[in-house]
Amino acid sequence: AQKVTQAQTEISVVEKEDVTLDCVYETRDTTYYLFWYKQPPSGELVFLIRRNSFDEQNEISGRYSWNFQKSTSSFNFTITASQVVDSAVYFCALTLFLGSQGNLIFGKGTKLSVKP
Amino acid sequence: SQTIHQWPATLVQPVGSPLSLECTVEGTSNPNLYWYRQAAGRGLQLLFYSVGIGQISSEVPQNLSASRPQDRQFILSSKKLLLSDSGFYLCAWAGLTYEQYFGPGTRLTVT
């Protein structure tokens, strides 16, 4: 069975600090996708990134970066120079290439509060 | 571009009343469609998914049901609401690349 663990329930930082959100996943399949979503106070989930299991290259998008390490089954998300607008709940998710109908297995989320 | 709509945005219903939440997608064909519920905590619970018209799979046995009468329409229903049905309901669609795109959600309060 698949599982996604986000051990950090809540994180509070001061604006301009860097922050890393941890995500650890479990699956016996060798082909899968990993995702990060952002849920701001408005409630709508916003897709941030998809990474497939064959691509361990780290990715950077502006202040956001993602570190995918298959050896530790982790897909961590770093926000550099955090801003108040980054305050949200962040979800990590997993789906399998085959047999899952694309169903996402979500972690329980990490609530990030960025204070001015 | 693709857009996903949900309505109503908020709903307050008494226990025992029926429910109908609607979700429609524009700009894509034959998407996979999903209904999720997010209760007072933050976890997302997959309720139903559909890979085509009339094809519904249920993930959690409960008093809710779903239907997909058209390719881009997904409806969540209940004949009699329970207090435990309160929550934030999210509809999502996914194409061939597996990422899911979510609608704005419906906040349901059962009183």
mmCIF file of N, CA and C in Angstrom, chain B residues 4-48:
data_model
loop_
_atom_site.group_PDB
_atom_site.id
_atom_site.type_symbol
_atom_site.label_atom_id
_atom_site.label_comp_id
_atom_site.label_asym_id
_atom_site.label_seq_id
_atom_site.Cartn_x
_atom_site.Cartn_y
_atom_site.Cartn_z
ATOM 1 N N ILE B 4 -12.603 24.697 -13.913
ATOM 2 C CA ILE B 4 -13.498 23.813 -13.186
ATOM 3 C C ILE B 4 -14.366 24.659 -12.270
ATOM 4 N N HIS B 5 -15.648 24.386 -12.279
ATOM 5 C CA HIS B 5 -16.615 25.153 -11.514
ATOM 6 C C HIS B 5 -17.305 24.252 -10.502
ATOM 7 N N GLN B 6 -17.603 24.842 -9.356
ATOM 8 C CA GLN B 6 -18.377 24.134 -8.344
ATOM 9 C C GLN B 6 -19.421 25.079 -7.802
ATOM 10 N N TRP B 7 -20.584 24.539 -7.544
ATOM 11 C CA TRP B 7 -21.594 25.332 -6.854
ATOM 12 C C TRP B 7 -22.544 24.435 -6.079
ATOM 13 N N PRO B 8 -23.095 24.988 -4.996
ATOM 14 C CA PRO B 8 -22.874 26.352 -4.525
ATOM 15 C C PRO B 8 -21.537 26.492 -3.808
ATOM 16 N N ALA B 9 -21.150 27.704 -3.493
ATOM 17 C CA ALA B 9 -19.900 27.946 -2.779
ATOM 18 C C ALA B 9 -20.050 27.612 -1.298
ATOM 19 N N THR B 10 -21.201 27.947 -0.745
ATOM 20 C CA THR B 10 -21.484 27.609 0.648
ATOM 21 C C THR B 10 -22.915 27.111 0.751
ATOM 22 N N LEU B 11 -23.135 26.271 1.753
ATOM 23 C CA LEU B 11 -24.457 25.670 1.914
ATOM 24 C C LEU B 11 -24.661 25.323 3.374
ATOM 25 N N VAL B 12 -25.818 25.688 3.905
ATOM 26 C CA VAL B 12 -26.198 25.304 5.255
ATOM 27 C C VAL B 12 -27.485 24.511 5.133
ATOM 28 N N GLN B 13 -27.434 23.259 5.593
ATOM 29 C CA GLN B 13 -28.574 22.364 5.434
ATOM 30 C C GLN B 13 -28.894 21.687 6.759
ATOM 31 N N PRO B 14 -30.167 21.445 7.036
ATOM 32 C CA PRO B 14 -30.517 20.720 8.266
ATOM 33 C C PRO B 14 -30.271 19.227 8.107
ATOM 34 N N VAL B 15 -30.063 18.581 9.241
ATOM 35 C CA VAL B 15 -29.931 17.124 9.252
ATOM 36 C C VAL B 15 -31.154 16.493 8.611
ATOM 37 N N GLY B 16 -30.928 15.492 7.788
ATOM 38 C CA GLY B 16 -32.024 14.774 7.160
ATOM 39 C C GLY B 16 -32.453 15.340 5.818
ATOM 40 N N SER B 17 -31.916 16.483 5.452
ATOM 41 C CA SER B 17 -32.299 17.086 4.166
ATOM 42 C C SER B 17 -31.439 16.497 3.042
ATOM 43 N N PRO B 18 -31.890 16.631 1.795
ATOM 44 C CA PRO B 18 -31.089 16.117 0.674
ATOM 45 C C PRO B 18 -29.977 17.076 0.290
ATOM 46 N N LEU B 19 -29.073 16.567 -0.520
ATOM 47 C CA LEU B 19 -27.923 17.357 -0.940
ATOM 48 C C LEU B 19 -27.651 17.112 -2.420
ATOM 49 N N SER B 20 -27.282 18.185 -3.096
ATOM 50 C CA SER B 20 -26.798 18.048 -4.463
ATOM 51 C C SER B 20 -25.729 19.099 -4.711
ATOM 52 N N LEU B 21 -24.522 18.643 -4.953
ATOM 53 C CA LEU B 21 -23.411 19.536 -5.286
ATOM 54 C C LEU B 21 -22.998 19.228 -6.719
ATOM 55 N N GLU B 22 -22.730 20.288 -7.462
ATOM 56 C CA GLU B 22 -22.421 20.094 -8.861
ATOM 57 C C GLU B 22 -21.026 20.604 -9.212
ATOM 58 N N CYS B 23 -20.408 19.908 -10.126
ATOM 59 C CA CYS B 23 -19.063 20.242 -10.582
ATOM 60 C C CYS B 23 -19.050 20.113 -12.109
ATOM 61 N N THR B 24 -18.552 21.134 -12.780
ATOM 62 C CA THR B 24 -18.419 21.040 -14.234
ATOM 63 C C THR B 24 -17.027 21.498 -14.647
ATOM 64 N N VAL B 25 -16.543 20.888 -15.700
ATOM 65 C CA VAL B 25 -15.209 21.182 -16.215
ATOM 66 C C VAL B 25 -15.352 21.693 -17.639
ATOM 67 N N GLU B 26 -14.561 22.684 -17.971
ATOM 68 C CA GLU B 26 -14.535 23.219 -19.326
ATOM 69 C C GLU B 26 -13.146 23.096 -19.906
ATOM 70 N N GLY B 27 -13.089 22.925 -21.221
ATOM 71 C CA GLY B 27 -11.805 22.983 -21.904
ATOM 72 C C GLY B 27 -11.043 21.679 -21.973
ATOM 73 N N THR B 28 -11.691 20.575 -21.633
ATOM 74 C CA THR B 28 -11.021 19.283 -21.734
ATOM 75 C C THR B 28 -12.070 18.213 -22.002
ATOM 76 N N SER B 29 -11.646 17.098 -22.552
ATOM 77 C CA SER B 29 -12.573 16.017 -22.843
ATOM 78 C C SER B 29 -12.164 14.755 -22.105
ATOM 79 N N ASN B 30 -13.161 14.009 -21.691
ATOM 80 C CA ASN B 30 -12.959 12.718 -21.030
ATOM 81 C C ASN B 30 -11.969 12.789 -19.866
ATOM 82 N N PRO B 31 -12.150 13.753 -18.992
ATOM 83 C CA PRO B 31 -11.232 13.819 -17.846
ATOM 84 C C PRO B 31 -11.615 12.771 -16.803
ATOM 85 N N ASN B 32 -10.676 12.379 -15.994
ATOM 86 C CA ASN B 32 -11.019 11.692 -14.744
ATOM 87 C C ASN B 32 -11.534 12.759 -13.783
ATOM 88 N N LEU B 33 -12.580 12.429 -13.048
ATOM 89 C CA LEU B 33 -13.168 13.387 -12.108
ATOM 90 C C LEU B 33 -13.183 12.797 -10.709
ATOM 91 N N TYR B 34 -13.034 13.667 -9.722
ATOM 92 C CA TYR B 34 -12.891 13.223 -8.339
ATOM 93 C C TYR B 34 -13.710 14.118 -7.419
ATOM 94 N N TRP B 35 -14.251 13.520 -6.345
ATOM 95 C CA TRP B 35 -14.825 14.261 -5.230
ATOM 96 C C TRP B 35 -14.023 13.957 -3.977
ATOM 97 N N TYR B 36 -13.633 15.021 -3.280
ATOM 98 C CA TYR B 36 -12.935 14.898 -2.012
ATOM 99 C C TYR B 36 -13.731 15.630 -0.925
ATOM 100 N N ARG B 37 -13.508 15.209 0.308
ATOM 101 C CA ARG B 37 -14.033 15.951 1.448
ATOM 102 C C ARG B 37 -12.876 16.263 2.393
ATOM 103 N N GLN B 38 -12.920 17.473 2.902
ATOM 104 C CA GLN B 38 -11.931 17.904 3.882
ATOM 105 C C GLN B 38 -12.707 18.330 5.118
ATOM 106 N N ALA B 39 -12.563 17.554 6.180
ATOM 107 C CA ALA B 39 -13.283 17.821 7.420
ATOM 108 C C ALA B 39 -12.541 18.884 8.220
ATOM 109 N N ALA B 40 -12.915 19.057 9.465
ATOM 110 C CA ALA B 40 -12.404 20.158 10.272
ATOM 111 C C ALA B 40 -10.879 20.187 10.334
ATOM 112 N N GLY B 41 -10.234 19.033 10.316
ATOM 113 C CA GLY B 41 -8.783 18.981 10.224
ATOM 114 C C GLY B 41 -8.387 19.307 8.800
ATOM 115 N N ARG B 42 -7.230 18.922 8.380
ATOM 116 C CA ARG B 42 -6.793 19.317 7.048
ATOM 117 C C ARG B 42 -6.750 18.173 6.047
ATOM 118 N N GLY B 43 -6.958 16.932 6.496
ATOM 119 C CA GLY B 43 -6.785 15.808 5.596
ATOM 120 C C GLY B 43 -7.806 15.789 4.484
ATOM 121 N N LEU B 44 -7.401 15.314 3.324
ATOM 122 C CA LEU B 44 -8.280 15.180 2.167
ATOM 123 C C LEU B 44 -8.699 13.725 2.035
ATOM 124 N N GLN B 45 -9.990 13.519 1.999
ATOM 125 C CA GLN B 45 -10.525 12.175 1.882
ATOM 126 C C GLN B 45 -11.159 12.009 0.508
ATOM 127 N N LEU B 46 -10.658 11.069 -0.278
ATOM 128 C CA LEU B 46 -11.251 10.799 -1.582
ATOM 129 C C LEU B 46 -12.570 10.078 -1.385
ATOM 130 N N LEU B 47 -13.632 10.622 -1.944
ATOM 131 C CA LEU B 47 -14.960 10.027 -1.809
ATOM 132 C C LEU B 47 -15.316 9.183 -3.031
ATOM 133 N N PHE B 48 -15.220 9.778 -4.199
ATOM 134 C CA PHE B 48 -15.594 9.103 -5.435
ATOM 135 C C PHE B 48 -14.657 9.532 -6.553
#
